[in-house]
CSV table of N, CA and C and ligand atoms in Angstrom, one decimal:
chain,number,residue,atom,x,y,z
M,1,MET,N,20.8,-11.1,-6.8
M,1,MET,CA,20.6,-9.7,-6.4
M,1,MET,C,20.4,-9.7,-5.0
M,2,PRO,N,21.4,-9.4,-4.1
M,2,PRO,CA,21.1,-9.3,-2.7
M,2,PRO,C,20.5,-8.0,-2.4
M,3,ASN,N,19.7,-8.0,-1.3
M,3,ASN,CA,19.2,-6.8,-0.6
M,3,ASN,C,18.2,-5.9,-1.5
M,4,LYS,N,17.6,-6.6,-2.6
M,4,LYS,CA,16.4,-6.0,-3.2
M,4,LYS,C,15.4,-5.9,-2.1
M,5,LYS,N,14.7,-4.7,-1.9
M,5,LYS,CA,13.9,-4.7,-0.7
M,5,LYS,C,12.7,-5.5,-0.8
M,6,VAL,N,12.5,-6.3,0.3
M,6,VAL,CA,11.4,-7.1,0.4
M,6,VAL,C,10.1,-6.3,0.4
M,7,GLU,N,10.1,-5.1,0.9
M,7,GLU,CA,9.0,-4.2,0.9
M,7,GLU,C,8.3,-4.1,-0.4
M,8,ASN,N,9.2,-4.2,-1.5
M,8,ASN,CA,8.8,-4.2,-2.9
M,8,ASN,C,7.7,-5.2,-3.2
M,9,VAL,N,7.5,-6.2,-2.3
M,9,VAL,CA,6.5,-7.3,-2.8
M,9,VAL,C,5.2,-6.8,-3.1
M,10,GLU,N,4.6,-6.1,-2.0
M,10,GLU,CA,3.2,-5.6,-2.2
M,10,GLU,C,3.1,-4.6,-3.3
M,11,GLU,N,4.1,-3.7,-3.4
M,11,GLU,CA,4.0,-2.7,-4.5
M,11,GLU,C,4.0,-3.4,-6.0
M,12,THR,N,5.0,-4.4,-6.0
M,12,THR,CA,5.1,-5.2,-7.3
M,12,THR,C,3.9,-5.9,-7.7
M,13,ALA,N,3.3,-6.6,-6.7
M,13,ALA,CA,2.1,-7.4,-6.9
M,13,ALA,C,0.9,-6.6,-7.4
M,14,ARG,N,0.7,-5.4,-6.7
M,14,ARG,CA,-0.3,-4.4,-7.2
M,14,ARG,C,0.0,-3.9,-8.5
M,15,LYS,N,1.2,-3.6,-8.8
M,15,LYS,CA,1.6,-3.1,-10.2
M,15,LYS,C,1.3,-4.1,-11.2
M,16,LEU,N,1.7,-5.4,-11.0
M,16,LEU,CA,1.5,-6.5,-11.9
M,16,LEU,C,-0.1,-6.6,-12.2
M,17,LEU,N,-0.8,-6.6,-11.2
M,17,LEU,CA,-2.3,-6.8,-11.2
M,17,LEU,C,-2.8,-5.7,-12.3
M,18,ASN,N,-2.5,-4.5,-12.0
M,18,ASN,CA,-3.0,-3.4,-12.9
M,18,ASN,C,-2.4,-3.6,-14.3
M,19,GLU,N,-1.0,-3.9,-14.4
M,19,GLU,CA,-0.6,-4.1,-15.8
M,19,GLU,C,-1.2,-5.2,-16.6
M,20,ARG,N,-1.8,-6.2,-15.8
M,20,ARG,CA,-2.5,-7.3,-16.5
M,20,ARG,C,-3.9,-6.9,-16.7
M,21,GLY,N,-4.3,-5.8,-16.4
M,21,GLY,CA,-5.8,-5.3,-16.5
M,21,GLY,C,-6.8,-5.6,-15.5
M,22,VAL,N,-6.3,-5.8,-14.2
M,22,VAL,CA,-7.2,-6.1,-13.1
M,22,VAL,C,-7.0,-5.0,-12.2
M,23,THR,N,-8.1,-4.3,-11.8
M,23,THR,CA,-8.1,-3.2,-10.8
M,23,THR,C,-8.8,-3.9,-9.5
M,24,VAL,N,-8.5,-3.1,-8.4
M,24,VAL,CA,-9.2,-3.5,-7.1
M,24,VAL,C,-10.7,-3.4,-7.2
M,25,ASN,N,-11.1,-2.4,-8.1
M,25,ASN,CA,-12.6,-2.2,-8.3
M,25,ASN,C,-13.2,-3.4,-9.0
M,26,ASP,N,-12.4,-4.0,-9.9
M,26,ASP,CA,-13.0,-5.1,-10.7
M,26,ASP,C,-13.1,-6.3,-9.7
M,27,ILE,N,-12.2,-6.5,-8.8
M,27,ILE,CA,-12.3,-7.6,-7.9
M,27,ILE,C,-13.4,-7.3,-6.7
M,28,ALA,N,-13.6,-6.1,-6.5
M,28,ALA,CA,-14.6,-5.6,-5.5
M,28,ALA,C,-16.0,-5.9,-6.1
M,29,GLU,N,-16.1,-5.8,-7.4
M,29,GLU,CA,-17.3,-6.2,-8.1
M,29,GLU,C,-17.7,-7.6,-8.0
M,30,LEU,N,-16.7,-8.4,-8.1
M,30,LEU,CA,-17.0,-9.9,-7.8
M,30,LEU,C,-17.4,-10.2,-6.4
M,31,VAL,N,-16.8,-9.4,-5.5
M,31,VAL,CA,-17.3,-9.6,-4.1
M,31,VAL,C,-18.8,-9.2,-3.9
M,32,TYR,N,-19.0,-8.0,-4.5
M,32,TYR,CA,-20.4,-7.6,-4.5
M,32,TYR,C,-21.4,-8.5,-5.0
M,33,PHE,N,-20.9,-9.1,-6.2
M,33,PHE,CA,-21.8,-10.2,-6.9
M,33,PHE,C,-22.0,-11.4,-5.9
M,34,LEU,N,-21.0,-11.8,-5.2
M,34,LEU,CA,-21.0,-13.0,-4.3
M,34,LEU,C,-21.9,-12.6,-3.1
M,35,GLN,N,-21.7,-11.4,-2.6
M,35,GLN,CA,-22.4,-11.1,-1.2
M,35,GLN,C,-23.5,-10.4,-1.2
M,36,VAL,N,-24.0,-9.7,-2.4
M,36,VAL,CA,-25.2,-8.9,-2.2
M,36,VAL,C,-26.4,-9.7,-2.0
M,37,PRO,N,-26.5,-11.0,-2.4
M,37,PRO,CA,-27.7,-11.8,-2.1
M,37,PRO,C,-27.9,-12.0,-0.5
M,38,TYR,N,-26.8,-11.8,0.2
M,38,TYR,CA,-26.9,-12.1,1.8
M,38,TYR,C,-26.9,-10.8,2.5
M,39,HIS,N,-26.4,-9.7,1.8
M,39,HIS,CA,-26.3,-8.4,2.5
M,39,HIS,C,-26.9,-7.4,1.5
M,40,PRO,N,-28.2,-7.3,1.4
M,40,PRO,CA,-28.9,-6.3,0.5
M,40,PRO,C,-28.4,-4.8,0.5
M,41,ASP,N,-27.9,-4.5,1.7
M,41,ASP,CA,-27.5,-3.0,1.9
M,41,ASP,C,-26.0,-2.9,1.6
M,42,LEU,N,-25.4,-3.9,1.1
M,42,LEU,CA,-24.0,-4.0,0.8
M,42,LEU,C,-23.4,-2.7,0.0
M,43,LYS,N,-22.4,-2.1,0.3
M,43,LYS,CA,-21.8,-1.0,-0.4
M,43,LYS,C,-20.6,-1.4,-1.0
M,44,MET,N,-20.3,-0.9,-2.3
M,44,MET,CA,-19.1,-1.2,-2.9
M,44,MET,C,-17.8,-0.8,-2.2
M,45,GLU,N,-17.9,0.3,-1.4
M,45,GLU,CA,-16.7,0.7,-0.6
M,45,GLU,C,-16.3,-0.4,0.4
M,46,VAL,N,-17.3,-1.1,1.0
M,46,VAL,CA,-17.0,-2.2,1.9
M,46,VAL,C,-16.4,-3.4,1.2
M,47,CYS,N,-16.8,-3.6,-0.1
M,47,CYS,CA,-16.2,-4.7,-0.9
M,47,CYS,C,-14.8,-4.4,-1.2
M,48,ARG,N,-14.5,-3.0,-1.6
M,48,ARG,CA,-13.2,-2.6,-1.9
M,48,ARG,C,-12.2,-2.9,-0.7
M,49,GLU,N,-12.7,-2.3,0.5
M,49,GLU,CA,-11.9,-2.5,1.7
M,49,GLU,C,-11.5,-3.9,2.0
M,50,ASN,N,-12.4,-4.7,1.8
M,50,ASN,CA,-12.1,-6.2,2.0
M,50,ASN,C,-11.1,-6.8,0.9
M,51,VAL,N,-11.2,-6.2,-0.3
M,51,VAL,CA,-10.2,-6.7,-1.3
M,51,VAL,C,-8.9,-6.2,-0.9
M,52,GLU,N,-8.9,-4.8,-0.5
M,52,GLU,CA,-7.6,-4.3,-0.1
M,52,GLU,C,-6.9,-5.0,1.0
M,53,ARG,N,-7.7,-5.4,2.0
M,53,ARG,CA,-7.2,-6.3,3.1
M,53,ARG,C,-6.5,-7.5,2.7
M,54,VAL,N,-7.1,-8.2,1.8
M,54,VAL,CA,-6.6,-9.5,1.3
M,54,VAL,C,-5.3,-9.3,0.5
M,55,ILE,N,-5.4,-8.2,-0.4
M,55,ILE,CA,-4.1,-8.0,-1.1
M,55,ILE,C,-3.0,-7.6,-0.2
M,56,ALA,N,-3.3,-7.1,1.0
M,56,ALA,CA,-2.2,-6.6,1.9
M,56,ALA,C,-1.5,-7.9,2.5
M,57,LYS,N,-2.0,-9.1,2.3
M,57,LYS,CA,-1.4,-10.2,2.9
M,57,LYS,C,-0.3,-10.8,2.0
M,58,ARG,N,0.8,-11.1,2.7
M,58,ARG,CA,2.0,-11.6,2.0
M,58,ARG,C,1.8,-12.9,1.1
M,59,GLU,N,1.1,-13.9,1.6
M,59,GLU,CA,0.8,-15.0,1.0
M,59,GLU,C,0.1,-14.8,-0.4
M,60,VAL,N,-0.8,-13.7,-0.4
M,60,VAL,CA,-1.6,-13.3,-1.5
M,60,VAL,C,-0.7,-12.7,-2.5
M,61,GLN,N,0.2,-11.8,-2.1
M,61,GLN,CA,1.1,-11.2,-2.9
M,61,GLN,C,2.0,-12.2,-3.6
M,62,ASN,N,2.5,-13.3,-2.8
M,62,ASN,CA,3.3,-14.3,-3.4
M,62,ASN,C,2.7,-15.0,-4.5
M,63,ALA,N,1.3,-15.3,-4.3
M,63,ALA,CA,0.6,-16.0,-5.4
M,63,ALA,C,0.4,-15.2,-6.6
M,64,ILE,N,0.2,-13.9,-6.3
M,64,ILE,CA,0.1,-12.8,-7.5
M,64,ILE,C,1.4,-12.9,-8.3
M,65,LEU,N,2.5,-12.8,-7.6
M,65,LEU,CA,3.8,-12.7,-8.3
M,65,LEU,C,4.2,-13.9,-9.1
M,66,THR,N,3.9,-15.0,-8.5
M,66,THR,CA,4.2,-16.3,-9.0
M,66,THR,C,3.2,-16.6,-10.2
M,67,GLY,N,2.0,-16.4,-10.1
M,67,GLY,CA,1.1,-16.7,-11.1
M,67,GLY,C,1.2,-15.8,-12.4
M,68,ILE,N,1.4,-14.5,-12.1
M,68,ILE,CA,1.4,-13.5,-13.3
M,68,ILE,C,2.7,-13.8,-13.9
M,69,CYS,N,3.9,-14.1,-13.2
M,69,CYS,CA,5.1,-14.3,-13.9
M,69,CYS,C,5.1,-15.5,-14.9
M,70,LEU,N,4.3,-16.5,-14.4
M,70,LEU,CA,4.2,-17.7,-15.2
M,70,LEU,C,3.3,-17.4,-16.5
M,71,ASP,N,2.2,-16.6,-16.3
M,71,ASP,CA,1.4,-16.2,-17.3
M,71,ASP,C,2.2,-15.5,-18.3
M,72,VAL,N,3.0,-14.5,-18.0
M,72,VAL,CA,3.7,-13.6,-18.9
M,72,VAL,C,4.7,-14.4,-19.6
M,73,LEU,N,5.5,-15.3,-18.9
M,73,LEU,CA,6.5,-16.2,-19.5
M,73,LEU,C,5.8,-17.1,-20.7
M,74,ALA,N,4.6,-17.6,-20.3
M,74,ALA,CA,3.9,-18.4,-21.2
M,74,ALA,C,3.5,-17.5,-22.6
M,75,GLU,N,3.1,-16.3,-22.2
M,75,GLU,CA,2.7,-15.3,-23.3
M,75,GLU,C,4.0,-15.1,-24.2
M,76,GLU,N,5.0,-15.0,-23.6
M,76,GLU,CA,6.2,-14.6,-24.4
M,76,GLU,C,6.9,-15.9,-24.9
M,77,LYS,N,6.3,-17.0,-24.8
M,77,LYS,CA,6.8,-18.4,-25.2
M,77,LYS,C,8.1,-18.7,-24.7
M,78,LYS,N,8.3,-18.3,-23.4
M,78,LYS,CA,9.7,-18.4,-22.9
M,78,LYS,C,9.8,-19.7,-22.0
M,79,LEU,N,8.8,-20.5,-21.8
M,79,LEU,CA,8.9,-21.7,-21.0
M,79,LEU,C,9.4,-22.9,-21.7
M,80,GLU,N,9.7,-23.9,-21.0
M,80,GLU,CA,10.2,-25.3,-21.5
M,80,GLU,C,8.9,-26.0,-22.0
M,81,HIS,N,9.0,-26.8,-23.1
M,81,HIS,CA,8.2,-27.8,-23.6
M,81,HIS,C,8.1,-28.9,-22.5
M,82,PRO,N,7.0,-29.4,-22.0
M,82,PRO,CA,5.6,-29.1,-22.5
M,82,PRO,C,4.9,-28.2,-21.6
M,83,LEU,N,5.5,-27.5,-20.6
M,83,LEU,CA,4.8,-26.6,-19.8
M,83,LEU,C,4.4,-25.4,-20.6
M,84,GLN,N,5.2,-24.9,-21.6
M,84,GLN,CA,4.8,-23.8,-22.3
M,84,GLN,C,3.4,-24.0,-23.1
M,85,GLU,N,3.3,-25.2,-23.7
M,85,GLU,CA,2.0,-25.5,-24.4
M,85,GLU,C,0.8,-25.6,-23.4
M,86,ILE,N,1.2,-26.2,-22.3
M,86,ILE,CA,0.1,-26.6,-21.3
M,86,ILE,C,-0.5,-25.2,-20.7
M,87,LEU,N,0.4,-24.3,-20.5
M,87,LEU,CA,-0.1,-23.0,-19.9
M,87,LEU,C,-0.6,-22.2,-21.0
M,88,ALA,N,0.0,-22.2,-22.2
M,88,ALA,CA,-0.6,-21.3,-23.3
M,88,ALA,C,-2.0,-21.8,-23.7
M,89,ARG,N,-2.2,-23.1,-23.6
M,89,ARG,CA,-3.6,-23.6,-24.0
M,89,ARG,C,-4.6,-23.6,-22.8
M,90,ASP,N,-4.0,-23.2,-21.5
M,90,ASP,CA,-4.9,-23.3,-20.3
M,90,ASP,C,-5.6,-24.6,-20.2
M,91,GLU,N,-4.7,-25.6,-20.2
M,91,GLU,CA,-5.3,-27.0,-20.2
M,91,GLU,C,-6.0,-27.3,-18.9
M,92,SER,N,-7.3,-27.6,-19.1
M,92,SER,CA,-8.1,-27.9,-17.8
M,92,SER,C,-7.6,-28.9,-16.8
M,93,LEU,N,-6.9,-29.8,-17.3
M,93,LEU,CA,-6.4,-30.9,-16.2
M,93,LEU,C,-5.1,-30.5,-15.7
M,94,TYR,N,-4.6,-29.4,-16.0
M,94,TYR,CA,-3.3,-28.9,-15.3
M,94,TYR,C,-3.4,-28.8,-13.9
M,95,GLY,N,-4.3,-27.9,-13.5
M,95,GLY,CA,-4.7,-27.9,-12.1
M,95,GLY,C,-3.9,-27.1,-11.1
M,96,ILE,N,-2.6,-26.8,-11.4
M,96,ILE,CA,-1.7,-26.0,-10.5
M,96,ILE,C,-2.1,-24.6,-10.3
M,97,ASP,N,-2.8,-24.1,-11.4
M,97,ASP,CA,-3.3,-22.7,-11.2
M,97,ASP,C,-4.4,-22.7,-10.0
M,98,GLU,N,-5.3,-23.7,-10.0
M,98,GLU,CA,-6.1,-23.8,-8.9
M,98,GLU,C,-5.6,-24.1,-7.5
M,99,ILE,N,-4.4,-24.8,-7.5
M,99,ILE,CA,-3.8,-25.1,-6.3
M,99,ILE,C,-3.2,-23.8,-5.6
M,100,ILE,N,-2.7,-22.9,-6.5
M,100,ILE,CA,-2.0,-21.6,-6.1
M,100,ILE,C,-3.1,-20.7,-5.5
M,101,ALA,N,-4.3,-20.8,-6.3
M,101,ALA,CA,-5.4,-20.1,-5.9
M,101,ALA,C,-5.9,-20.5,-4.6
M,102,LEU,N,-6.0,-21.8,-4.3
M,102,LEU,CA,-6.4,-22.3,-3.0
M,102,LEU,C,-5.7,-21.7,-1.8
M,103,SER,N,-4.4,-21.5,-2.1
M,103,SER,CA,-3.6,-21.0,-1.0
M,103,SER,C,-4.1,-19.5,-0.6
M,104,ILE,N,-4.8,-18.9,-1.4
M,104,ILE,CA,-5.4,-17.6,-1.1
M,104,ILE,C,-6.7,-17.9,-0.3
M,105,VAL,N,-7.5,-18.8,-1.0
M,105,VAL,CA,-8.9,-19.0,-0.5
M,105,VAL,C,-8.8,-19.6,1.0
M,106,ASN,N,-7.8,-20.4,1.2
M,106,ASN,CA,-7.5,-21.0,2.6
M,106,ASN,C,-7.5,-20.0,3.7
M,107,ILE,N,-7.1,-18.8,3.5
M,107,ILE,CA,-6.8,-17.8,4.5
M,107,ILE,C,-8.0,-17.5,5.4
M,108,TYR,N,-9.2,-17.5,4.8
M,108,TYR,CA,-10.3,-17.1,5.7
M,108,TYR,C,-11.3,-18.2,5.9
M,109,GLY,N,-10.9,-19.3,5.8
M,109,GLY,CA,-11.7,-20.5,6.2
M,109,GLY,C,-12.6,-21.0,5.1
M,110,SER,N,-13.4,-22.1,5.5
M,110,SER,CA,-14.0,-23.0,4.5
M,110,SER,C,-15.1,-22.3,3.7
M,111,ILE,N,-15.7,-21.2,4.2
M,111,ILE,CA,-16.8,-20.7,3.2
M,111,ILE,C,-16.0,-20.1,2.0
M,112,GLY,N,-14.8,-19.8,2.1
M,112,GLY,CA,-14.1,-19.3,0.8
M,112,GLY,C,-14.1,-20.3,-0.3
M,113,PHE,N,-14.1,-21.6,0.1
M,113,PHE,CA,-14.1,-22.7,-1.0
M,113,PHE,C,-15.4,-22.6,-1.7
M,114,THR,N,-16.5,-22.4,-1.0
M,114,THR,CA,-17.8,-22.4,-1.6
M,114,THR,C,-17.8,-21.2,-2.6
M,115,ASN,N,-17.4,-20.1,-2.1
M,115,ASN,CA,-17.3,-18.8,-3.0
M,115,ASN,C,-16.5,-19.0,-4.2
M,116,TYR,N,-15.3,-19.6,-4.0
M,116,TYR,CA,-14.4,-19.7,-5.1
M,116,TYR,C,-15.0,-20.8,-6.2
M,117,GLY,N,-15.6,-21.8,-5.8
M,117,GLY,CA,-16.1,-22.8,-6.7
M,117,GLY,C,-17.3,-22.2,-7.4
M,118,PHE,N,-18.2,-21.3,-6.8
M,118,PHE,CA,-19.3,-20.6,-7.3
M,118,PHE,C,-18.8,-19.6,-8.4
M,119,ILE,N,-17.9,-18.8,-8.0
M,119,ILE,CA,-17.5,-17.8,-9.0
M,119,ILE,C,-16.7,-18.3,-10.1
M,120,ASP,N,-16.0,-19.4,-9.9
M,120,ASP,CA,-15.3,-20.0,-11.0
M,120,ASP,C,-16.2,-20.6,-12.0
M,121,LYS,N,-17.4,-21.0,-11.6
M,121,LYS,CA,-18.4,-21.5,-12.7
M,121,LYS,C,-19.0,-20.4,-13.3
M,122,GLN,N,-19.4,-19.3,-12.5
M,122,GLN,CA,-20.2,-18.3,-13.2
M,122,GLN,C,-19.4,-17.4,-14.1
M,123,LYS,N,-18.2,-17.1,-13.6
M,123,LYS,CA,-17.3,-16.2,-14.4
M,123,LYS,C,-17.9,-14.8,-14.7
M,124,PRO,N,-18.3,-14.0,-13.7
M,124,PRO,CA,-18.9,-12.8,-13.9
M,124,PRO,C,-17.8,-11.7,-14.2
M,125,GLY,N,-18.2,-10.6,-14.8
M,125,GLY,CA,-17.3,-9.4,-14.9
M,125,GLY,C,-15.9,-9.7,-15.4
M,126,ILE,N,-14.9,-9.3,-14.6
M,126,ILE,CA,-13.4,-9.3,-15.1
M,126,ILE,C,-13.0,-10.8,-15.4
M,127,LEU,N,-13.6,-11.8,-14.7
M,127,LEU,CA,-13.4,-13.2,-15.0
M,127,LEU,C,-13.7,-13.6,-16.4
M,128,GLU,N,-14.8,-13.0,-16.9
M,128,GLU,CA,-15.2,-13.4,-18.3
M,128,GLU,C,-14.1,-12.8,-19.2
M,129,LYS,N,-13.7,-11.5,-18.9
M,129,LYS,CA,-12.7,-10.9,-19.8
M,129,LYS,C,-11.4,-11.7,-19.8
M,130,LEU,N,-10.9,-12.1,-18.5
M,130,LEU,CA,-9.6,-12.9,-18.4
M,130,LEU,C,-9.7,-14.2,-19.1
M,131,ASN,N,-11.0,-14.8,-19.3
M,131,ASN,CA,-11.1,-16.0,-20.0
M,131,ASN,C,-11.3,-16.0,-21.4
M,132,ASP,N,-11.4,-14.8,-22.0
M,132,ASP,CA,-11.5,-14.6,-23.5
M,132,ASP,C,-10.2,-14.9,-24.1
M,133,LYS,N,-10.2,-16.1,-24.8
M,133,LYS,CA,-9.0,-16.7,-25.3
M,133,LYS,C,-8.7,-16.0,-26.6
M,134,SER,N,-9.5,-15.1,-27.2
M,134,SER,CA,-9.3,-14.4,-28.5
M,134,SER,C,-8.2,-13.3,-28.4
M,135,THR,N,-7.8,-13.0,-27.1
M,135,THR,CA,-7.1,-11.7,-27.0
M,135,THR,C,-5.5,-12.0,-27.2
M,136,GLY,N,-5.1,-13.3,-27.2
M,136,GLY,CA,-3.7,-13.6,-27.4
M,136,GLY,C,-2.9,-13.6,-26.0
M,137,LYS,N,-3.7,-13.1,-25.1
M,137,LYS,CA,-3.0,-13.0,-23.7
M,137,LYS,C,-3.2,-14.3,-22.9
M,138,VAL,N,-2.3,-14.6,-22.1
M,138,VAL,CA,-2.5,-15.7,-21.3
M,138,VAL,C,-2.7,-15.3,-19.7
M,139,HIS,N,-3.9,-15.9,-19.4
M,139,HIS,CA,-4.3,-15.6,-18.0
M,139,HIS,C,-4.6,-16.9,-17.2
M,140,THR,N,-3.8,-18.0,-17.5
M,140,THR,CA,-4.1,-19.2,-17.0
M,140,THR,C,-4.2,-19.2,-15.4
M,141,PHE,N,-3.1,-18.5,-14.8
M,141,PHE,CA,-3.0,-18.3,-13.4
M,141,PHE,C,-3.9,-17.1,-12.8
M,142,LEU,N,-3.9,-16.1,-13.6
M,142,LEU,CA,-4.5,-14.8,-13.1
M,142,LEU,C,-6.0,-15.0,-12.8
M,143,ASP,N,-6.7,-15.7,-13.7
M,143,ASP,CA,-8.2,-15.8,-13.6
M,143,ASP,C,-8.5,-16.5,-12.3
M,144,ASP,N,-7.7,-17.5,-11.9
M,144,ASP,CA,-7.9,-18.3,-10.6
M,144,ASP,C,-7.6,-17.4,-9.4
M,145,ILE,N,-6.5,-16.6,-9.6
M,145,ILE,CA,-6.1,-15.7,-8.5
M,145,ILE,C,-7.0,-14.7,-8.2
M,146,VAL,N,-7.5,-14.1,-9.2
M,146,VAL,CA,-8.6,-13.1,-9.1
M,146,VAL,C,-9.8,-13.6,-8.4
M,147,GLY,N,-10.3,-14.8,-8.9
M,147,GLY,CA,-11.4,-15.5,-8.2
M,147,GLY,C,-11.2,-15.7,-6.8
M,148,ALA,N,-10.0,-16.2,-6.5
M,148,ALA,CA,-9.7,-16.5,-5.0
M,148,ALA,C,-9.6,-15.2,-4.2
M,149,ILE,N,-9.1,-14.3,-4.8
M,149,ILE,CA,-9.0,-13.0,-3.9
M,149,ILE,C,-10.4,-12.5,-3.6
M,150,ALA,N,-11.3,-12.5,-4.6
M,150,ALA,CA,-12.7,-12.2,-4.5
M,150,ALA,C,-13.4,-13.1,-3.4
M,151,ALA,N,-13.1,-14.4,-3.5
M,151,ALA,CA,-13.7,-15.4,-2.6
M,151,ALA,C,-13.2,-15.2,-1.1
M,152,ALA,N,-11.9,-14.9,-1.1
M,152,ALA,CA,-11.3,-14.6,0.3
M,152,ALA,C,-11.8,-13.3,0.9
M,153,ALA,N,-12.0,-12.4,0.0
M,153,ALA,CA,-12.5,-11.0,0.5
M,153,ALA,C,-13.9,-11.2,0.9
M,154,SER,N,-14.8,-12.1,0.2
M,154,SER,CA,-16.2,-12.3,0.5
M,154,SER,C,-16.3,-13.0,1.9
M,155,SER,N,-15.4,-13.9,2.1
M,155,SER,CA,-15.3,-14.8,3.5
M,155,SER,C,-15.1,-13.7,4.5
M,156,ARG,N,-14.2,-12.9,4.3
M,156,ARG,CA,-13.7,-12.0,5.3
M,156,ARG,C,-14.9,-11.1,5.7
M,157,LEU,N,-15.7,-10.6,4.6
M,157,LEU,CA,-16.8,-9.7,4.8
M,157,LEU,C,-17.8,-10.4,5.6
M,158,ALA,N,-18.1,-11.7,5.2
M,158,ALA,CA,-19.1,-12.5,5.7
M,158,ALA,C,-18.9,-12.7,7.2
M,159,HIS,N,-17.7,-13.1,7.6
M,159,HIS,CA,-17.2,-13.3,9.0
M,159,HIS,C,-17.5,-12.0,9.9
M,160,ARG,N,-17.0,-10.8,9.3
M,160,ARG,CA,-17.2,-9.6,10.1
M,160,ARG,C,-18.6,-9.3,10.1
M,161,ALA,N,-19.4,-9.4,9.2
M,161,ALA,CA,-20.8,-9.1,9.3
M,161,ALA,C,-21.5,-9.9,10.4
M,162,ALA,N,-21.2,-11.3,10.4
M,162,ALA,CA,-21.8,-12.2,11.4
M,162,ALA,C,-21.3,-11.7,12.8
M,163,ASN,N,-20.1,-11.2,12.9
M,163,ASN,CA,-19.7,-10.7,14.4
M,163,ASN,C,-20.3,-9.5,14.7
M,164,THR,N,-20.8,-8.7,13.8
M,164,THR,CA,-21.4,-7.3,14.3
M,164,THR,C,-22.9,-7.3,14.2
M,165,GLU,N,-23.5,-8.4,13.8
M,165,GLU,CA,-25.0,-8.4,13.7
M,165,GLU,C,-25.5,-8.8,15.0
G,201,LIG,MG1,-6.8,-21.0,-14.7
């Protein structure tokens, strides 16, 4: 398919996130959870703005497209054996979901790693929903991508706050 507009990447990534049950507000709530201990006056609006800026980056959109596409294919049982079973079971030793997520975390430097590790363990809010295996949905990639966007947005917010204080 030549000439499908490249501009569609951001629009499609945002649409896919919404279709898979994740809103900007859900991710902003994770940012709030991560950052409010350090910024007691933090406003949700600031969290939302930082999430928007992270999603506006092409590398992040690429990760969203790739991860959600694989999740949906696994959900529809359209992948080859044994990848189909590995993704459908969300096997913990698979690890490629985390690698894709790290490509997002990397963007804003090393404190992103700390945030990502922490939120992946705590699984607050939308991350708990995405990890609910009783729904029949496959979110093997999406949970890591959402955690990574939150971690990257938190790093961005923290860097900006440090530069204005
Ligand atoms: Mg995962």
